[in-house]
PDB file of C-alpha atoms and ligand atoms in Angstrom:
ATOM      1  CA  MET T  84      80.046 123.816 104.468  1.00 80.00           C
ATOM      2  CA  THR T  85      81.789 121.382 106.993  1.00 93.00           C
ATOM      3  CA  VAL T  86      84.515 119.671 105.228  1.00 97.00           C
ATOM      4  CA  GLU T  87      86.170 116.132 107.003  1.00 98.00           C
ATOM      5  CA  ILE T  88      90.101 115.012 106.381  1.00 98.00           C
ATOM      6  CA  ARG T  89      90.897 111.748 107.518  1.00 98.00           C
ATOM      7  CA  ARG T  90      93.003 108.895 105.792  1.00 98.00           C
ATOM      8  CA  ALA T  91      90.915 106.987 103.202  1.00 98.00           C
ATOM      9  CA  GLY T  92      90.006 103.377 103.135  1.00 96.00           C
ATOM     10  CA  PRO T  93      90.094 100.283 101.300  1.00 92.00           C
ATOM     11  CA  GLY T  94      87.669 101.045  98.543  1.00 96.00           C
ATOM     12  CA  GLU T  95      88.096 104.657  97.537  1.00 98.00           C
ATOM     13  CA  GLU T  96      90.882 104.539  94.959  1.00 98.00           C
ATOM     14  CA  ALA T  97      88.389 104.720  92.504  1.00 98.00           C
ATOM     15  CA  ALA T  98      87.159 108.295  93.890  1.00 98.00           C
ATOM     16  CA  VAL T  99      90.831 109.245  94.121  1.00 98.00           C
ATOM     17  CA  SER T 100      91.765 108.744  90.427  1.00 98.00           C
ATOM     18  CA  ALA T 101      88.974 110.390  89.474  1.00 98.00           C
ATOM     19  CA  LEU T 102      89.450 113.603  91.871  1.00 98.00           C
ATOM     20  CA  LEU T 103      93.162 113.886  91.415  1.00 98.00           C
ATOM     21  CA  ALA T 104      92.133 113.050  86.542  1.00 98.00           C
ATOM     22  CA  GLU T 105      89.870 116.399  87.055  1.00 98.00           C
ATOM     23  CA  VAL T 106      92.350 118.266  89.768  1.00 98.00           C
ATOM     24  CA  TRP T 107      95.039 117.601  86.970  1.00 97.00           C
ATOM     25  CA  HIS T 108      93.558 118.624  83.982  1.00 98.00           C
ATOM     26  CA  ALA T 109      91.794 121.485  85.304  1.00 98.00           C
ATOM     27  CA  THR T 110      95.026 122.333  86.738  1.00 96.00           C
ATOM     28  CA  HIS T 111      97.784 121.567  83.272  1.00 95.00           C
ATOM     29  CA  ASP T 112      95.669 120.855  80.292  1.00 96.00           C
ATOM     30  CA  ALA T 113      96.411 124.790  79.141  1.00 94.00           C
ATOM     31  CA  GLN T 114     100.353 124.419  79.578  1.00 91.00           C
ATOM     32  CA  LEU T 115     100.646 119.930  79.003  1.00 91.00           C
ATOM     33  CA  GLY T 116      98.081 119.659  76.524  1.00 95.00           C
ATOM     34  CA  HIS T 117      94.568 117.157  77.440  1.00 98.00           C
ATOM     35  CA  ASP T 118      96.315 114.234  76.086  1.00 97.00           C
ATOM     36  CA  LYS T 119      99.680 115.170  77.821  1.00 94.00           C
ATOM     37  CA  VAL T 120      97.403 114.841  81.287  1.00 96.00           C
ATOM     38  CA  ALA T 121      94.967 112.476  80.539  1.00 97.00           C
ATOM     39  CA  LYS T 122      98.525 109.764  79.913  1.00 95.00           C
ATOM     40  CA  ILE T 123     100.204 111.239  83.324  1.00 94.00           C
ATOM     41  CA  THR T 124      97.296 110.958  85.123  1.00 96.00           C
ATOM     42  CA  ALA T 125      96.792 107.388  84.069  1.00 97.00           C
ATOM     43  CA  LYS T 126     100.282 106.681  84.982  1.00 95.00           C
ATOM     44  CA  TRP T 127     100.743 108.210  88.344  1.00 95.00           C
ATOM     45  CA  HIS T 128      97.091 107.633  89.778  1.00 97.00           C
ATOM     46  CA  ALA T 129      95.750 104.190  88.860  1.00 98.00           C
ATOM     47  CA  PRO T 130      93.461 102.873  91.309  1.00 98.00           C
ATOM     48  CA  ALA T 131      96.068  99.582  91.913  1.00 98.00           C
ATOM     49  CA  LEU T 132      98.356 102.129  92.287  1.00 98.00           C
ATOM     50  CA  LEU T 133      96.578 104.713  94.502  1.00 98.00           C
ATOM     51  CA  ARG T 134      94.865 101.513  96.961  1.00 98.00           C
ATOM     52  CA  ALA T 135      98.777 100.238  97.940  1.00 98.00           C
ATOM     53  CA  GLN T 136      99.643 104.167  99.240  1.00 98.00           C
ATOM     54  CA  ILE T 137      96.203 103.676 101.172  1.00 98.00           C
ATOM     55  CA  GLU T 138      96.709 100.539 102.337  1.00 98.00           C
ATOM     56  CA  ASP T 139     101.019 101.222 102.758  1.00 98.00           C
ATOM     57  CA  PRO T 140     101.597 101.895 106.487  1.00 96.00           C
ATOM     58  CA  GLY T 141     104.372 104.590 105.596  1.00 97.00           C
ATOM     59  CA  LYS T 142     102.393 106.596 103.877  1.00 98.00           C
ATOM     60  CA  CYS T 143      99.364 108.760 105.672  1.00 98.00           C
ATOM     61  CA  PHE T 144      97.148 109.038 102.371  1.00 98.00           C
ATOM     62  CA  LEU T 145      94.291 111.866 103.343  1.00 98.00           C
ATOM     63  CA  VAL T 146      91.143 112.731 101.785  1.00 98.00           C
ATOM     64  CA  ALA T 147      88.714 115.767 102.006  1.00 98.00           C
ATOM     65  CA  GLU T 148      85.381 114.608 102.200  1.00 98.00           C
ATOM     66  CA  ALA T 149      82.477 117.034 102.272  1.00 97.00           C
ATOM     67  CA  GLY T 150      79.050 116.743 103.611  1.00 91.00           C
ATOM     68  CA  GLY T 151      76.999 114.120 101.481  1.00 89.00           C
ATOM     69  CA  GLY T 152      80.234 111.536 100.953  1.00 93.00           C
ATOM     70  CA  GLU T 153      81.700 113.390  98.034  1.00 96.00           C
ATOM     71  CA  LEU T 154      85.362 113.844  98.320  1.00 98.00           C
ATOM     72  CA  VAL T 155      86.678 117.514  97.606  1.00 98.00           C
ATOM     73  CA  GLY T 156      90.626 117.187  98.121  1.00 98.00           C
ATOM     74  CA  HIS T 157      93.391 114.631  98.647  1.00 98.00           C
ATOM     75  CA  ALA T 158      96.602 114.653 100.233  1.00 98.00           C
ATOM     76  CA  ILE T 159      99.644 112.262 101.342  1.00 98.00           C
ATOM     77  CA  SER T 160     102.414 112.279 103.322  1.00 98.00           C
ATOM     78  CA  TRP T 161     105.406 109.848 104.210  1.00 98.00           C
ATOM     79  CA  LEU T 162     108.902 110.412 106.700  1.00 97.00           C
ATOM     80  CA  ASP T 163     112.335 109.504 105.318  1.00 95.00           C
ATOM     81  CA  GLU T 164     114.589 108.078 107.272  1.00 90.00           C
ATOM     82  CA  ASP T 165     116.519 111.807 107.751  1.00 87.00           C
ATOM     83  CA  THR T 166     112.721 112.708 109.533  1.00 91.00           C
ATOM     84  CA  ALA T 167     111.655 115.133 106.678  1.00 97.00           C
ATOM     85  CA  ILE T 168     108.452 114.490 105.889  1.00 98.00           C
ATOM     86  CA  ASN T 169     107.715 114.640 101.702  1.00 98.00           C
ATOM     87  CA  LEU T 170     104.642 115.817 100.573  1.00 98.00           C
ATOM     88  CA  LEU T 171     103.787 113.730  97.653  1.00 97.00           C
ATOM     89  CA  ARG T 172     100.365 114.683  96.296  1.00 98.00           C
ATOM     90  CA  LEU T 173      97.834 117.787  97.498  1.00 98.00           C
ATOM     91  CA  TYR T 174      95.153 118.072  95.469  1.00 98.00           C
ATOM     92  CA  VAL T 175      91.772 120.044  96.244  1.00 98.00           C
ATOM     93  CA  LEU T 176      88.647 120.373  93.434  1.00 98.00           C
ATOM     94  CA  PRO T 177      89.393 123.893  92.126  1.00 97.00           C
ATOM     95  CA  SER T 178      85.230 124.470  93.219  1.00 96.00           C
ATOM     96  CA  MET T 179      86.297 124.180  96.873  1.00 97.00           C
ATOM     97  CA  GLN T 180      89.874 126.317  96.166  1.00 98.00           C
ATOM     98  CA  GLY T 181      90.986 128.697  98.070  1.00 97.00           C
ATOM     99  CA  ARG T 182      88.463 128.326 101.275  1.00 97.00           C
ATOM    100  CA  GLY T 183      91.824 127.120 103.450  1.00 97.00           C
ATOM    101  CA  LEU T 184      91.479 123.875 102.826  1.00 98.00           C
ATOM    102  CA  GLY T 185      95.067 122.747 101.026  1.00 98.00           C
ATOM    103  CA  GLY T 186      95.845 124.717 104.317  1.00 98.00           C
ATOM    104  CA  ARG T 187      94.327 122.131 106.284  1.00 98.00           C
ATOM    105  CA  LEU T 188      95.109 119.612 104.170  1.00 98.00           C
ATOM    106  CA  LEU T 189      99.130 120.461 104.080  1.00 98.00           C
ATOM    107  CA  ARG T 190      99.245 120.918 108.415  1.00 97.00           C
ATOM    108  CA  ALA T 191      96.737 117.457 108.923  1.00 98.00           C
ATOM    109  CA  ALA T 192      99.843 115.801 106.312  1.00 98.00           C
ATOM    110  CA  VAL T 193     102.623 117.432 108.239  1.00 98.00           C
ATOM    111  CA  ALA T 194     100.877 116.293 111.720  1.00 97.00           C
ATOM    112  CA  ALA T 195     100.502 112.827 110.884  1.00 97.00           C
ATOM    113  CA  TRP T 196     104.329 112.648 111.777  1.00 97.00           C
ATOM    114  CA  PRO T 197     105.304 114.476 114.906  1.00 94.00           C
ATOM    115  CA  GLY T 198     108.985 113.754 114.684  1.00 90.00           C
ATOM    116  CA  GLY T 199     109.474 115.806 111.013  1.00 96.00           C
ATOM    117  CA  HIS T 200     111.791 117.868 111.477  1.00 96.00           C
ATOM    118  CA  LEU T 201     111.428 119.343 107.456  1.00 97.00           C
ATOM    119  CA  LEU T 202     108.306 119.673 104.976  1.00 98.00           C
ATOM    120  CA  ARG T 203     109.364 118.942 101.352  1.00 97.00           C
ATOM    121  CA  LEU T 204     107.935 118.748  98.076  1.00 97.00           C
ATOM    122  CA  GLU T 205     108.117 118.907  94.479  1.00 95.00           C
ATOM    123  CA  VAL T 206     106.458 121.035  92.601  1.00 95.00           C
ATOM    124  CA  GLN T 207     105.933 121.760  89.038  1.00 92.00           C
ATOM    125  CA  ALA T 208     108.076 125.368  88.080  1.00 92.00           C
ATOM    126  CA  LEU T 209     105.338 125.981  85.586  1.00 90.00           C
ATOM    127  CA  ASN T 210     102.671 125.849  88.302  1.00 95.00           C
ATOM    128  CA  ALA T 211     102.794 129.513  89.838  1.00 96.00           C
ATOM    129  CA  PRO T 212      99.671 130.100  92.076  1.00 97.00           C
ATOM    130  CA  ALA T 213     100.343 125.861  93.901  1.00 98.00           C
ATOM    131  CA  ILE T 214     104.352 128.211  94.159  1.00 98.00           C
ATOM    132  CA  ARG T 215     102.648 131.237  95.653  1.00 98.00           C
ATOM    133  CA  PHE T 216     100.689 129.184  98.096  1.00 98.00           C
ATOM    134  CA  TYR T 217     103.469 127.050  98.918  1.00 98.00           C
ATOM    135  CA  GLU T 218     105.732 130.212  99.759  1.00 98.00           C
ATOM    136  CA  GLY T 219     102.106 131.621 101.641  1.00 97.00           C
ATOM    137  CA  GLN T 220     102.693 128.459 103.456  1.00 97.00           C
ATOM    138  CA  GLY T 221     107.039 129.449 104.393  1.00 97.00           C
ATOM    139  CA  LEU T 222     107.809 127.110 101.918  1.00 98.00           C
ATOM    140  CA  ARG T 223     110.763 127.916  99.714  1.00 98.00           C
ATOM    141  CA  VAL T 224     112.474 126.915  96.512  1.00 97.00           C
ATOM    142  CA  ILE T 225     115.555 125.318  96.835  1.00 96.00           C
ATOM    143  CA  GLY T 226     116.689 123.937  93.651  1.00 94.00           C
ATOM    144  CA  ASP T 227     115.670 121.694  91.109  1.00 90.00           C
ATOM    145  CA  THR T 228     115.043 117.995  89.504  1.00 86.00           C
ATOM    146  CA  ALA T 229     114.711 116.241  86.252  1.00 69.00           C
ATOM    147  CA  GLU T 230     113.129 113.210  87.080  1.00 62.00           C
ATOM    148  CA  ARG T 231     109.927 112.653  87.426  1.00 59.00           C
ATOM    149  CA  GLY T 232     108.214 109.643  87.414  1.00 56.00           C
ATOM    150  CA  GLY T 233     109.096 109.169  83.661  1.00 59.00           C
ATOM    151  CA  PHE T 234     108.061 112.500  82.509  1.00 62.00           C
ATOM    152  CA  THR T 235     111.751 113.889  82.837  1.00 61.00           C
ATOM    153  CA  ASP T 236     110.719 116.879  80.011  1.00 74.00           C
ATOM    154  CA  ILE T 237     108.457 118.491  83.049  1.00 83.00           C
ATOM    155  CA  PRO T 238     110.434 120.934  85.224  1.00 87.00           C
ATOM    156  CA  ALA T 239     110.095 120.878  88.942  1.00 92.00           C
ATOM    157  CA  LEU T 240     111.057 122.889  91.596  1.00 95.00           C
ATOM    158  CA  VAL T 241     112.291 121.279  95.110  1.00 96.00           C
ATOM    159  CA  MET T 242     110.797 123.791  98.381  1.00 97.00           C
ATOM    160  CA  GLU T 243     111.049 123.212 101.354  1.00 97.00           C
ATOM    161  CA  ARG T 244     110.814 124.852 105.425  1.00 97.00           C
ATOM    162  CA  ARG T 245     111.523 123.870 108.938  1.00 96.00           C
ATOM    163  CA  LEU T 246     108.678 122.742 111.112  1.00 96.00           C
ATOM    164  CA  PRO T 247     106.828 123.311 113.125  1.00 93.00           C
ATOM    165  CA  PHE T 248     105.333 125.036 111.343  1.00 89.00           C
ATOM    166  CA  GLU T 249     104.524 127.571 114.135  1.00 81.00           C
ATOM    167  CA  ASP T 250     108.397 128.437 113.753  1.00 70.00           C
ATOM    168  CA  PRO T 251     109.518 130.587 111.305  1.00 68.00           C
ATOM    169  CA  ALA T 252     110.412 129.857 108.302  1.00 65.00           C
TER     170      ALA T 252
HETATM  171  C1  COA X 380      97.780 124.586  95.724  1.00 53.95           C
HETATM  172  C2  COA X 380      96.156 124.185  96.229  1.00 53.95           C
HETATM  173  C3  COA X 380      96.457 122.663  96.910  1.00 53.95           C
HETATM  174  C4  COA X 380      95.195 125.409  97.249  1.00 53.95           C
HETATM  175  O1  COA X 380      94.977 124.636  97.914  1.00 53.95           O
HETATM  176  P1  COA X 380      93.609 125.823  98.367  1.00 53.95           P
HETATM  177  O2  COA X 380      92.494 125.207  99.503  1.00 53.95           O
HETATM  178  O3  COA X 380      93.684 126.275  96.976  1.00 53.95           O
HETATM  179  O4  COA X 380      95.104 126.478  99.554  1.00 53.95           O
HETATM  180  P2  COA X 380      93.825 127.670 100.355  1.00 53.95           P
HETATM  181  O5  COA X 380      92.478 128.266 100.243  1.00 53.95           O
HETATM  182  O6  COA X 380      94.213 126.764 101.850  1.00 53.95           O
HETATM  183  O7  COA X 380      94.725 128.744 100.347  1.00 53.95           O
HETATM  184  C5  COA X 380      94.887 129.367  99.353  1.00 53.95           C
HETATM  185  C6  COA X 380      94.792 131.246  99.755  1.00 53.95           C
HETATM  186  O8  COA X 380      93.895 131.414 100.000  1.00 53.95           O
HETATM  187  C7  COA X 380      93.070 132.041 100.717  1.00 53.95           C
HETATM  188  N1  COA X 380      91.985 132.013 101.649  1.00 53.95           N
HETATM  189  C8  COA X 380      90.553 132.571 101.276  1.00 53.95           C
HETATM  190  N2  COA X 380      89.959 131.458 102.427  1.00 53.95           N
HETATM  191  C9  COA X 380      90.203 131.375 103.140  1.00 53.95           C
HETATM  192  C10 COA X 380      89.408 131.434 104.891  1.00 53.95           C
HETATM  193  N3  COA X 380      88.301 129.796 104.622  1.00 53.95           N
HETATM  194  N4  COA X 380      90.485 130.502 105.356  1.00 53.95           N
HETATM  195  C11 COA X 380      91.985 130.237 104.897  1.00 53.95           C
HETATM  196  N5  COA X 380      92.751 131.008 103.850  1.00 53.95           N
HETATM  197  C12 COA X 380      91.308 131.257 102.633  1.00 53.95           C
HETATM  198  C13 COA X 380      95.418 131.683 101.714  1.00 53.95           C
HETATM  199  O9  COA X 380      94.985 132.903 102.965  1.00 53.95           O
HETATM  200  C14 COA X 380      95.660 131.352 100.984  1.00 53.95           C
HETATM  201  O10 COA X 380      95.811 132.454  99.906  1.00 53.95           O
HETATM  202  P3  COA X 380      98.092 132.276  99.604  1.00 53.95           P
HETATM  203  O11 COA X 380      97.739 131.463  98.635  1.00 53.95           O
HETATM  204  O12 COA X 380      97.715 133.898  99.519  1.00 53.95           O
HETATM  205  O13 COA X 380      98.480 131.854 101.089  1.00 53.95           O
HETATM  206  C15 COA X 380      95.276 124.168  95.079  1.00 53.95           C
HETATM  207  O14 COA X 380      94.774 125.686  94.981  1.00 53.95           O
HETATM  208  C16 COA X 380      94.840 122.945  94.360  1.00 53.95           C
HETATM  209  O15 COA X 380      94.470 122.162  94.592  1.00 53.95           O
HETATM  210  N6  COA X 380      95.720 123.612  93.474  1.00 53.95           N
HETATM  211  C17 COA X 380      96.238 122.689  91.769  1.00 53.95           C
HETATM  212  C18 COA X 380      95.983 121.180  92.221  1.00 53.95           C
HETATM  213  C19 COA X 380      97.929 121.774  92.345  1.00 53.95           C
HETATM  214  O16 COA X 380      98.762 122.807  91.852  1.00 53.95           O
HETATM  215  N7  COA X 380      98.186 121.392  93.455  1.00 53.95           N
HETATM  216  C20 COA X 380      99.668 121.376  93.978  1.00 53.95           C
HETATM  217  C21 COA X 380     100.210 121.028  93.321  1.00 53.95           C
HETATM  218  S1  COA X 380     101.996 119.868  94.122  1.00 53.95           S
END
């Protein structure tokens, strides 16, 4: 199946919000519970918030689109003042995971910021498969963080790697 990675356009926020809710429930319900995940994803992935991110020239808001127009993945990144690329989200529909799409989205989110010398992200400490995936992409845990958008009881790790990808991590 051909999957195209491209920037999202205005009007796609509802579809991305639905995608994020689906992946969040599949990924986190077992550990956080359905109700808490529903609350978090409603707050963090509200269509109005996503729309502002799509329209923000300081963000690279990507979607992965399968044939037929279905959105099957999403990533968003930005470049901070220290020229570190921050990956805010990386999500692939469960039915599409393990086929290289996460790796493609990650590279596209980095390629959007040619000036970036470092890749940085936060990942939930209990999300072992995602941590393994990021380690496979050359990122290493450099610390942890307590502040997670108002849900401070969810421990998260900070991971980083040097860029470009062609260099040793
Ligand atoms: C983490 C996540 C983004 C990874 O996306 P993905 O599409 O499953 O990742 P990929 O397919 O690129 O890579 C996964 C593995 O499949 C392997 N793989 C399988 N088929 C492949 C193919 N055709 N081409 C390349 N890699 C392939 C990769 O080598 C990789 O192995 P690794 O994890 O040992 O490095 C995705 O699983 C996801 O959305 N998870 C739930 C949400 C989540 O946890 N997001 C991160 C929050 S911070």
